[in-house]
Protein backbone atom coordinates (compact mmCIF):
# COMPACT_ATOMS: atom_id res chain seq x y z
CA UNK A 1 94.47 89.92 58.02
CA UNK A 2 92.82 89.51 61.24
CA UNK A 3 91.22 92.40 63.09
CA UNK A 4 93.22 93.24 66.46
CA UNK A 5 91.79 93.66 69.19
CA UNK A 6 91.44 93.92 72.97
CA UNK A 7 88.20 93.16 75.32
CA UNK A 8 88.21 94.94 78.72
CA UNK A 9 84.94 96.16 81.00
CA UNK A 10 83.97 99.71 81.33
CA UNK A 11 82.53 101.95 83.97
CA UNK A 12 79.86 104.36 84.25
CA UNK A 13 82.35 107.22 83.14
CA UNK A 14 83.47 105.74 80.14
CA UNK A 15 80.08 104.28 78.88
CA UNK A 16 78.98 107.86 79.39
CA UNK A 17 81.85 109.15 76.95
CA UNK A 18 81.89 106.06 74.28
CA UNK A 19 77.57 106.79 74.26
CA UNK A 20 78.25 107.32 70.54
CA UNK A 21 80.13 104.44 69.60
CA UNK A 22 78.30 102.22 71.79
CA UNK A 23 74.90 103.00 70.24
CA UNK A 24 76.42 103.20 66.65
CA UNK A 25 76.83 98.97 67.64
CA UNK A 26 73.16 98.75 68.64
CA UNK A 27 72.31 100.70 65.49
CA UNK A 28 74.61 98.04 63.37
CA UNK A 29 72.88 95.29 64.72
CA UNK A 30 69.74 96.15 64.92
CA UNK A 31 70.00 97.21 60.93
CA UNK A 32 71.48 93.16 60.40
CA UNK A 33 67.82 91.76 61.80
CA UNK A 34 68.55 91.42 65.85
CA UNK A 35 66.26 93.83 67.61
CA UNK A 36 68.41 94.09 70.93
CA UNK A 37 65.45 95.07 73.11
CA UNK A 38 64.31 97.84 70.83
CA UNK A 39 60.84 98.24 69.16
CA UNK A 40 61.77 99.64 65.08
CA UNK A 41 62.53 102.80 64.39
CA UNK A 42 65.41 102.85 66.94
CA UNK A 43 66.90 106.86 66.93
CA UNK A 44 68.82 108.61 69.22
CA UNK A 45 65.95 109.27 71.48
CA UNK A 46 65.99 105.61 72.65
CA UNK A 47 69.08 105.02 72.56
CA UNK A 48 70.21 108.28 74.66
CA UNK A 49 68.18 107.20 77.89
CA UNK A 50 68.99 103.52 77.08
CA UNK A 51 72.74 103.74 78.11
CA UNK A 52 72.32 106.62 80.68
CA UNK A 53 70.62 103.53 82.34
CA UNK A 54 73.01 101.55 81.68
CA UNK A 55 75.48 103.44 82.75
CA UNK A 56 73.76 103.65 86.44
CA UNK A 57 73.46 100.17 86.45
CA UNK A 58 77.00 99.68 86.03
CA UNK A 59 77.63 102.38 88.71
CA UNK A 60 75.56 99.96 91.16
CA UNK A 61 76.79 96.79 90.27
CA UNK A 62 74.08 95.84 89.11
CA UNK A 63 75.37 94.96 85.25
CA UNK A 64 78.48 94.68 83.50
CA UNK A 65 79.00 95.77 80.30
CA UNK A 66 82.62 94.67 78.33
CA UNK A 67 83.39 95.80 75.05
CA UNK A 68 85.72 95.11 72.42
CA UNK A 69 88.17 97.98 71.25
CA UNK A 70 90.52 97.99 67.78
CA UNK A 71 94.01 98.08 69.00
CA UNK A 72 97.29 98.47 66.85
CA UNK A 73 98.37 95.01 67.74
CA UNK A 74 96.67 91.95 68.35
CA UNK A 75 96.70 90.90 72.62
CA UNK A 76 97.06 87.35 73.65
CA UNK A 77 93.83 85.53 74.20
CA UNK A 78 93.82 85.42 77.75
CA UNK A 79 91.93 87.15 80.64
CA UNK A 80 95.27 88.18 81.89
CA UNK A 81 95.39 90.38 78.92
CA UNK A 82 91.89 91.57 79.02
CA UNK A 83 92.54 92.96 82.48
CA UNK A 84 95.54 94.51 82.38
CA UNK A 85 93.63 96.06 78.82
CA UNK A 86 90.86 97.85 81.17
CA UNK A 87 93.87 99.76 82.91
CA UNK A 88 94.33 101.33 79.85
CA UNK A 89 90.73 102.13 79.33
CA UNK A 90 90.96 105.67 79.79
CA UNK A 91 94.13 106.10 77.29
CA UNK A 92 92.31 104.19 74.63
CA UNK A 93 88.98 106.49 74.73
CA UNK A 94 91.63 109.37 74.21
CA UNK A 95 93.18 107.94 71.15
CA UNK A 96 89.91 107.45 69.85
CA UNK A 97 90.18 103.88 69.13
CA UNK A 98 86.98 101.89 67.89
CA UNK A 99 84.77 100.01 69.73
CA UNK A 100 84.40 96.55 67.53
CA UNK A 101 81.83 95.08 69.64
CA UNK A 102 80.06 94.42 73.07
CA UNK A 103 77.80 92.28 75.30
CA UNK A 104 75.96 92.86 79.06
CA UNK A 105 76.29 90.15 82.02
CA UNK A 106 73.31 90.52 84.09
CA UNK A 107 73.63 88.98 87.41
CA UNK A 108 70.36 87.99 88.77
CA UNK A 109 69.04 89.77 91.94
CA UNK A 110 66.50 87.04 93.39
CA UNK A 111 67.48 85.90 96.68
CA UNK A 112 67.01 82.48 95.40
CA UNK A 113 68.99 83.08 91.90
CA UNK A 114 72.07 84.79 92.57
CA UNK A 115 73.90 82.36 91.35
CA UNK A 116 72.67 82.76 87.93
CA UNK A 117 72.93 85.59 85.57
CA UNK A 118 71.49 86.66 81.78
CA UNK A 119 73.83 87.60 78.96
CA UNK A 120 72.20 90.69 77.22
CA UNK A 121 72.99 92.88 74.05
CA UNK A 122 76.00 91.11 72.33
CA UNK A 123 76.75 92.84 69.34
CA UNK A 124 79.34 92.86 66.57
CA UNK A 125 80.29 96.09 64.31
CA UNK A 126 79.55 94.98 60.50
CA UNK A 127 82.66 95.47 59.38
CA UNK A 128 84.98 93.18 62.47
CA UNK A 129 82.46 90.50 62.23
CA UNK A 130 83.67 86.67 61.74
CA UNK A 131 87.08 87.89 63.31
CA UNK A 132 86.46 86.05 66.41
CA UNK A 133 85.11 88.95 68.06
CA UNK A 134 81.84 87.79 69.34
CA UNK A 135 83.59 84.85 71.01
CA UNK A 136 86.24 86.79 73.00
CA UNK A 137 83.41 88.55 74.41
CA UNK A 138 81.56 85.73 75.62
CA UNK A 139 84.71 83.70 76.98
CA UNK A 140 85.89 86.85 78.84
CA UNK A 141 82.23 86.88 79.82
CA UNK A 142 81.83 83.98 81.31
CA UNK A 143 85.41 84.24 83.45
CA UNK A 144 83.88 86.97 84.43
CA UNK A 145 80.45 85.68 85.99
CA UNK A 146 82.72 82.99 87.10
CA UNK A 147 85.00 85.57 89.28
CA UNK A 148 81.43 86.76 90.21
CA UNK A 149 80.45 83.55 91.81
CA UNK A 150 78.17 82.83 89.23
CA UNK A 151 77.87 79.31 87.70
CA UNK A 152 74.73 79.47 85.35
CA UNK A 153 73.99 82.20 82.21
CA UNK A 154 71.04 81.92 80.40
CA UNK A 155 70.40 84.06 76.89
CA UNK A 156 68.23 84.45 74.37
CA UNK A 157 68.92 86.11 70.30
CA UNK A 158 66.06 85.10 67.38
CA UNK A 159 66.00 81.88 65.56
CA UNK A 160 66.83 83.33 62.15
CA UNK A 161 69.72 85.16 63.28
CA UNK A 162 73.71 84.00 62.81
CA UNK A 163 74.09 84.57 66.33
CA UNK A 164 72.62 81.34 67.15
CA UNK A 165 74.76 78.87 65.64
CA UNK A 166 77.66 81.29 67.31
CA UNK A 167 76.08 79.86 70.65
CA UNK A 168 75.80 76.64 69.48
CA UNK A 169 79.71 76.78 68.66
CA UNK A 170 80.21 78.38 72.05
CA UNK A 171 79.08 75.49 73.83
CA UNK A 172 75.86 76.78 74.97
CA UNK A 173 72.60 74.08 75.44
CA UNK A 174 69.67 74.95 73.20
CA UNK A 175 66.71 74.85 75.90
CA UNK A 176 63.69 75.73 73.26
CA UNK A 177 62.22 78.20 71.28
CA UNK A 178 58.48 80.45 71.77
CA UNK A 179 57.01 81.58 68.73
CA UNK A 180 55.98 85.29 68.00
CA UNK A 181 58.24 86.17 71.20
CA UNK A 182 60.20 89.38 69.64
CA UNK A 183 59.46 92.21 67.22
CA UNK A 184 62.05 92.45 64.86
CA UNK A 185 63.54 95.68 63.08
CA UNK A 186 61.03 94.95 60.09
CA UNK A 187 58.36 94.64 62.72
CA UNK A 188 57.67 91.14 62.23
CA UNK A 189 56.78 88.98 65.06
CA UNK A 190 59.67 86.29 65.33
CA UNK A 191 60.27 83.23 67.28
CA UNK A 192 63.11 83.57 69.85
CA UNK A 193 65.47 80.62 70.85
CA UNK A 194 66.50 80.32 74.21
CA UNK A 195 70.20 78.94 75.44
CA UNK A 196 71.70 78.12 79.10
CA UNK A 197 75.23 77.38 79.88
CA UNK A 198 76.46 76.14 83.39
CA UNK A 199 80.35 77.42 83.69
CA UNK A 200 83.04 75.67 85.71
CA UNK A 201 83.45 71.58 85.64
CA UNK A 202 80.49 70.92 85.68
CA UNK A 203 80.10 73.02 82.64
């Protein structure tokens, strides 16, 4: 049976009180091979500042973070849906329900780029991937850098890693890949491939 779930977008409060669960995702990726950002080993002393940051990031506008929460029935796969779901953001912290999975929009600050913006961080809790997960994230993502104004994303995850053919599935243009561009978890150099996606028609 499928995993149900609901995707909504969090603020700065609630990133603050789901700091567990959100870095027990980085810590479940990062042990499946995808360094998100992090040099190896990755322990609470990273990841404690890491979100803090995040979290005042958020508070500026200047990132958006969106996670996926376990829910005891499966929502409609609509943006609708993942709205109205952030409403009940503060309920669902309450009940304790999961976190299943998460991803950053990044809109870009440049005077001549703000219509662009870099996906960061997705990540997938072992145990609700290939539930469809990872793409609800990304297509509520992307209607949300739409409602931003923005019409081009731009991300990068390692060549080796699942995650790229997810891309690839996604719709998202392969642009290249540079060699030795990431330490890994096992602290091997690895090549990184990079992806860009233009939303709307032109799309």
């Amino acid at each position: 049976m499928s995993l149900p779930f609901v995707v909504r977008t969090i603020d700065a409060v609630t990133i603050r009180a789901e700091r567990p669960q959100l870095s027990q995702l980085l810590t479940d990726g990062f042990a499946a091979g995808a360094a998100l950002g992090f040099a190896p080993p990755v322990t609470e002393r990273d990841l404690a500042p890491y979100w803090s940051g995040i979290a005042d990031e958020v508070a500026a506008g200047l990132r958006h973070l969106l996670v996926a929460t376990a829910t005891d029935k499966a929502a409609p796969d609509k943006a609708a849906s993942d709205k109205a779901a952030s409403d009940k953001a503060a309920s669902d912290s309450a009940a304790g329900r999961e976190l299943v999975g998460c991803v950053q929009l990044v809109p870009d600050q440049a005077p001549n780029g703000r219509h662009r913006g870099e996906v960061r961080t997705l990540a997938v809790r072992s145990t609700a991937r290939q539930q469809g997960v990872a793409a609800r994230l990304m297509s509520t993502m992307e209607s949300l850098a739409a409602d931003l104004g923005l019409s081009l994303l731009h991300l990068t995850t390692h060549v080796d890693l699942t995650a790229a053919d997810v891309y690839r599935r996604l719709g998202w243009t392969e642009l290249g890949v540079i060699p030795g561009y990431a330490v890994a978890p096992d602290g091997r150099l690895v090549d990184n491939v990079f992806f860009w996606k233009h939303l709307g028609a032109g799309g």
